[in-house]
Amino acid sequence: VRLKWSQKKMKSSHSEDSIAILLKKFGAVESVELIGGKGNAALVTFCAKESCGPCVDAYLDSDEMRASFVGQRKQDEIRRTFASSSSEKQRQAGSEQQDVPDFESVSDSKMRRASER
């Protein structure tokens, strides 16, 4: 999970330990790696992949923090979203189904490479 927060809205800065403590309510945290030069982003690896969904959902509407999927899980979510929206369009227009684009943004590529180190 990629976690990003606003330093202006947070009361204190985060360390790897404080992030692990904050996110352990979603499941066991395997590792936390602070990324970026501003000190407001981290890659969090949970021991169980089932912990990622509730974490991302919990910070969906937060003003202080955002959590998002990275790597293969993000691609799966994009495909699922694309498939559901295209099937809805297909039902409405009666057109044939389109293929899901296979892509990775530059920021996702950097995040993936950082997590592979």
PDB file of C-alpha atoms in Angstrom:
ATOM      1  CA  VAL A   1       0.000   0.000   0.000  1.00  0.00           C
ATOM      2  CA  ARG A   2       1.251   3.467  -0.794  1.00  0.00           C
ATOM      3  CA  LEU A   3       0.504   5.905   2.003  1.00  0.00           C
ATOM      4  CA  LYS A   4       0.740   9.672   1.571  1.00  0.00           C
ATOM      5  CA  TRP A   5      -0.082  12.370   4.103  1.00  0.00           C
ATOM      6  CA  SER A   6      -0.279  16.130   4.396  1.00  0.00           C
ATOM      7  CA  GLN A   7       2.409  17.479   6.699  1.00  0.00           C
ATOM      8  CA  LYS A   8       0.397  20.651   7.252  1.00  0.00           C
ATOM      9  CA  LYS A   9      -2.666  18.771   8.486  1.00  0.00           C
ATOM     10  CA  MET A  10      -0.814  16.185  10.583  1.00  0.00           C
ATOM     11  CA  LYS A  11       0.039  17.092  14.158  1.00  0.00           C
ATOM     12  CA  SER A  12       3.412  15.339  14.065  1.00  0.00           C
ATOM     13  CA  SER A  13       5.754  13.855  11.494  1.00  0.00           C
ATOM     14  CA  HIS A  14       5.746  10.117  10.937  1.00  0.00           C
ATOM     15  CA  SER A  15       8.518   7.579  11.274  1.00  0.00           C
ATOM     16  CA  GLU A  16       8.517   4.008  10.031  1.00  0.00           C
ATOM     17  CA  ASP A  17       7.599   2.820  13.535  1.00  0.00           C
ATOM     18  CA  SER A  18       4.732   5.273  13.977  1.00  0.00           C
ATOM     19  CA  ILE A  19       3.246   4.276  10.616  1.00  0.00           C
ATOM     20  CA  ALA A  20       3.491   0.582  11.502  1.00  0.00           C
ATOM     21  CA  ILE A  21       1.728   1.247  14.823  1.00  0.00           C
ATOM     22  CA  LEU A  22      -0.952   3.337  13.105  1.00  0.00           C
ATOM     23  CA  LEU A  23      -1.708   0.694  10.473  1.00  0.00           C
ATOM     24  CA  LYS A  24      -1.508  -2.444  12.615  1.00  0.00           C
ATOM     25  CA  LYS A  25      -5.264  -2.119  13.223  1.00  0.00           C
ATOM     26  CA  PHE A  26      -5.717  -3.424   9.646  1.00  0.00           C
ATOM     27  CA  GLY A  27      -3.349  -6.375  10.097  1.00  0.00           C
ATOM     28  CA  ALA A  28       0.257  -7.295  10.757  1.00  0.00           C
ATOM     29  CA  VAL A  29       2.692  -4.919   9.058  1.00  0.00           C
ATOM     30  CA  GLU A  30       5.682  -6.613   7.457  1.00  0.00           C
ATOM     31  CA  SER A  31       7.653  -3.490   6.521  1.00  0.00           C
ATOM     32  CA  VAL A  32       7.436   0.271   6.152  1.00  0.00           C
ATOM     33  CA  GLU A  33       9.716   2.273   3.859  1.00  0.00           C
ATOM     34  CA  LEU A  34       9.638   6.056   3.829  1.00  0.00           C
ATOM     35  CA  ILE A  35       9.896   7.325   0.249  1.00  0.00           C
ATOM     36  CA  GLY A  36      10.154  10.684  -1.449  1.00  0.00           C
ATOM     37  CA  GLY A  37      12.217  13.698  -0.551  1.00  0.00           C
ATOM     38  CA  LYS A  38       9.465  15.529   1.332  1.00  0.00           C
ATOM     39  CA  GLY A  39       9.001  12.884   4.022  1.00  0.00           C
ATOM     40  CA  ASN A  40       5.279  12.581   3.437  1.00  0.00           C
ATOM     41  CA  ALA A  41       4.980   9.196   1.720  1.00  0.00           C
ATOM     42  CA  ALA A  42       5.645   5.565   2.541  1.00  0.00           C
ATOM     43  CA  LEU A  43       5.349   2.077   1.115  1.00  0.00           C
ATOM     44  CA  VAL A  44       3.676  -0.261   3.564  1.00  0.00           C
ATOM     45  CA  THR A  45       3.792  -4.026   3.139  1.00  0.00           C
ATOM     46  CA  PHE A  46       1.246  -6.040   5.087  1.00  0.00           C
ATOM     47  CA  CYS A  47       1.842  -9.701   5.981  1.00  0.00           C
ATOM     48  CA  ALA A  48      -1.576 -10.614   4.544  1.00  0.00           C
ATOM     49  CA  LYS A  49      -2.877  -9.132   1.308  1.00  0.00           C
ATOM     50  CA  GLU A  50      -6.396  -9.046   2.808  1.00  0.00           C
ATOM     51  CA  SER A  51      -5.246  -6.157   5.047  1.00  0.00           C
ATOM     52  CA  CYS A  52      -4.676  -3.833   2.080  1.00  0.00           C
ATOM     53  CA  GLY A  53      -8.330  -3.351   1.109  1.00  0.00           C
ATOM     54  CA  PRO A  54      -9.577  -2.156   4.511  1.00  0.00           C
ATOM     55  CA  CYS A  55      -6.580   0.177   4.817  1.00  0.00           C
ATOM     56  CA  VAL A  56      -7.242   1.808   1.438  1.00  0.00           C
ATOM     57  CA  ASP A  57     -10.981   2.022   2.202  1.00  0.00           C
ATOM     58  CA  ALA A  58     -10.387   3.594   5.631  1.00  0.00           C
ATOM     59  CA  TYR A  59      -8.388   6.495   4.191  1.00  0.00           C
ATOM     60  CA  LEU A  60     -10.556   6.977   1.117  1.00  0.00           C
ATOM     61  CA  ASP A  61     -12.262  10.135   2.429  1.00  0.00           C
ATOM     62  CA  SER A  62      -9.539  11.326   4.812  1.00  0.00           C
ATOM     63  CA  ASP A  63      -8.195  14.871   4.557  1.00  0.00           C
ATOM     64  CA  GLU A  64      -4.972  13.950   6.352  1.00  0.00           C
ATOM     65  CA  MET A  65      -3.915  10.702   4.653  1.00  0.00           C
ATOM     66  CA  ARG A  66      -4.430   8.785   1.430  1.00  0.00           C
ATOM     67  CA  ALA A  67      -3.761   5.118   0.863  1.00  0.00           C
ATOM     68  CA  SER A  68      -3.663   3.428  -2.525  1.00  0.00           C
ATOM     69  CA  PHE A  69      -2.779   0.069  -3.989  1.00  0.00           C
ATOM     70  CA  VAL A  70       0.558  -0.425  -5.749  1.00  0.00           C
ATOM     71  CA  GLY A  71       1.906  -3.041  -8.107  1.00  0.00           C
ATOM     72  CA  GLN A  72      -0.191  -5.985  -9.268  1.00  0.00           C
ATOM     73  CA  ARG A  73      -3.021  -5.215  -6.858  1.00  0.00           C
ATOM     74  CA  LYS A  74      -3.429  -1.746  -8.394  1.00  0.00           C
ATOM     75  CA  GLN A  75      -3.565  -3.235 -11.887  1.00  0.00           C
ATOM     76  CA  ASP A  76      -6.218  -5.704 -10.703  1.00  0.00           C
ATOM     77  CA  GLU A  77      -8.299  -2.868  -9.238  1.00  0.00           C
ATOM     78  CA  ILE A  78      -7.994  -0.855 -12.477  1.00  0.00           C
ATOM     79  CA  ARG A  79      -9.055  -3.857 -14.530  1.00  0.00           C
ATOM     80  CA  ARG A  80     -11.983  -4.565 -12.206  1.00  0.00           C
ATOM     81  CA  THR A  81     -13.124  -0.939 -12.389  1.00  0.00           C
ATOM     82  CA  PHE A  82     -12.628  -0.801 -16.139  1.00  0.00           C
ATOM     83  CA  ALA A  83     -14.441  -4.112 -16.637  1.00  0.00           C
ATOM     84  CA  SER A  84     -17.440  -3.025 -14.553  1.00  0.00           C
ATOM     85  CA  SER A  85     -17.686   0.362 -16.294  1.00  0.00           C
ATOM     86  CA  SER A  86     -17.283  -1.167 -19.756  1.00  0.00           C
ATOM     87  CA  SER A  87     -19.868  -3.863 -19.005  1.00  0.00           C
ATOM     88  CA  GLU A  88     -22.252  -1.108 -17.892  1.00  0.00           C
ATOM     89  CA  LYS A  89     -21.600   0.772 -21.136  1.00  0.00           C
ATOM     90  CA  GLN A  90     -22.042  -2.455 -23.053  1.00  0.00           C
ATOM     91  CA  ARG A  91     -25.435  -3.032 -21.482  1.00  0.00           C
ATOM     92  CA  GLN A  92     -26.487   0.519 -22.275  1.00  0.00           C
ATOM     93  CA  ALA A  93     -25.130   0.737 -25.818  1.00  0.00           C
ATOM     94  CA  GLY A  94     -25.094  -2.924 -26.812  1.00  0.00           C
ATOM     95  CA  SER A  95     -21.532  -2.573 -28.100  1.00  0.00           C
ATOM     96  CA  GLU A  96     -18.817  -5.214 -27.952  1.00  0.00           C
ATOM     97  CA  GLN A  97     -16.468  -5.407 -24.951  1.00  0.00           C
ATOM     98  CA  GLN A  98     -13.152  -3.522 -25.124  1.00  0.00           C
ATOM     99  CA  ASP A  99      -9.808  -4.887 -23.948  1.00  0.00           C
ATOM    100  CA  VAL A 100      -8.337  -3.515 -20.709  1.00  0.00           C
ATOM    101  CA  PRO A 101      -5.269  -1.359 -21.366  1.00  0.00           C
ATOM    102  CA  ASP A 102      -2.014  -2.680 -19.917  1.00  0.00           C
ATOM    103  CA  PHE A 103      -0.026   0.271 -18.585  1.00  0.00           C
ATOM    104  CA  GLU A 104       2.037   1.495 -15.659  1.00  0.00           C
ATOM    105  CA  SER A 105       2.474   5.165 -14.856  1.00  0.00           C
ATOM    106  CA  VAL A 106       5.902   6.632 -14.155  1.00  0.00           C
ATOM    107  CA  SER A 107       5.144   7.108 -10.462  1.00  0.00           C
ATOM    108  CA  ASP A 108       3.891   3.508 -10.178  1.00  0.00           C
ATOM    109  CA  SER A 109       7.035   2.286 -11.890  1.00  0.00           C
ATOM    110  CA  LYS A 110       9.210   4.174  -9.397  1.00  0.00           C
ATOM    111  CA  MET A 111       7.154   2.840  -6.500  1.00  0.00           C
ATOM    112  CA  ARG A 112       7.444  -0.734  -7.788  1.00  0.00           C
ATOM    113  CA  ARG A 113      11.209  -0.435  -8.273  1.00  0.00           C
ATOM    114  CA  ALA A 114      11.619   1.040  -4.783  1.00  0.00           C
ATOM    115  CA  SER A 115       9.635  -1.795  -3.239  1.00  0.00           C
ATOM    116  CA  GLU A 116      11.707  -4.409  -5.117  1.00  0.00           C
ATOM    117  CA  ARG A 117      14.967  -3.131  -3.627  1.00  0.00           C
TER     118      ARG A 117
END
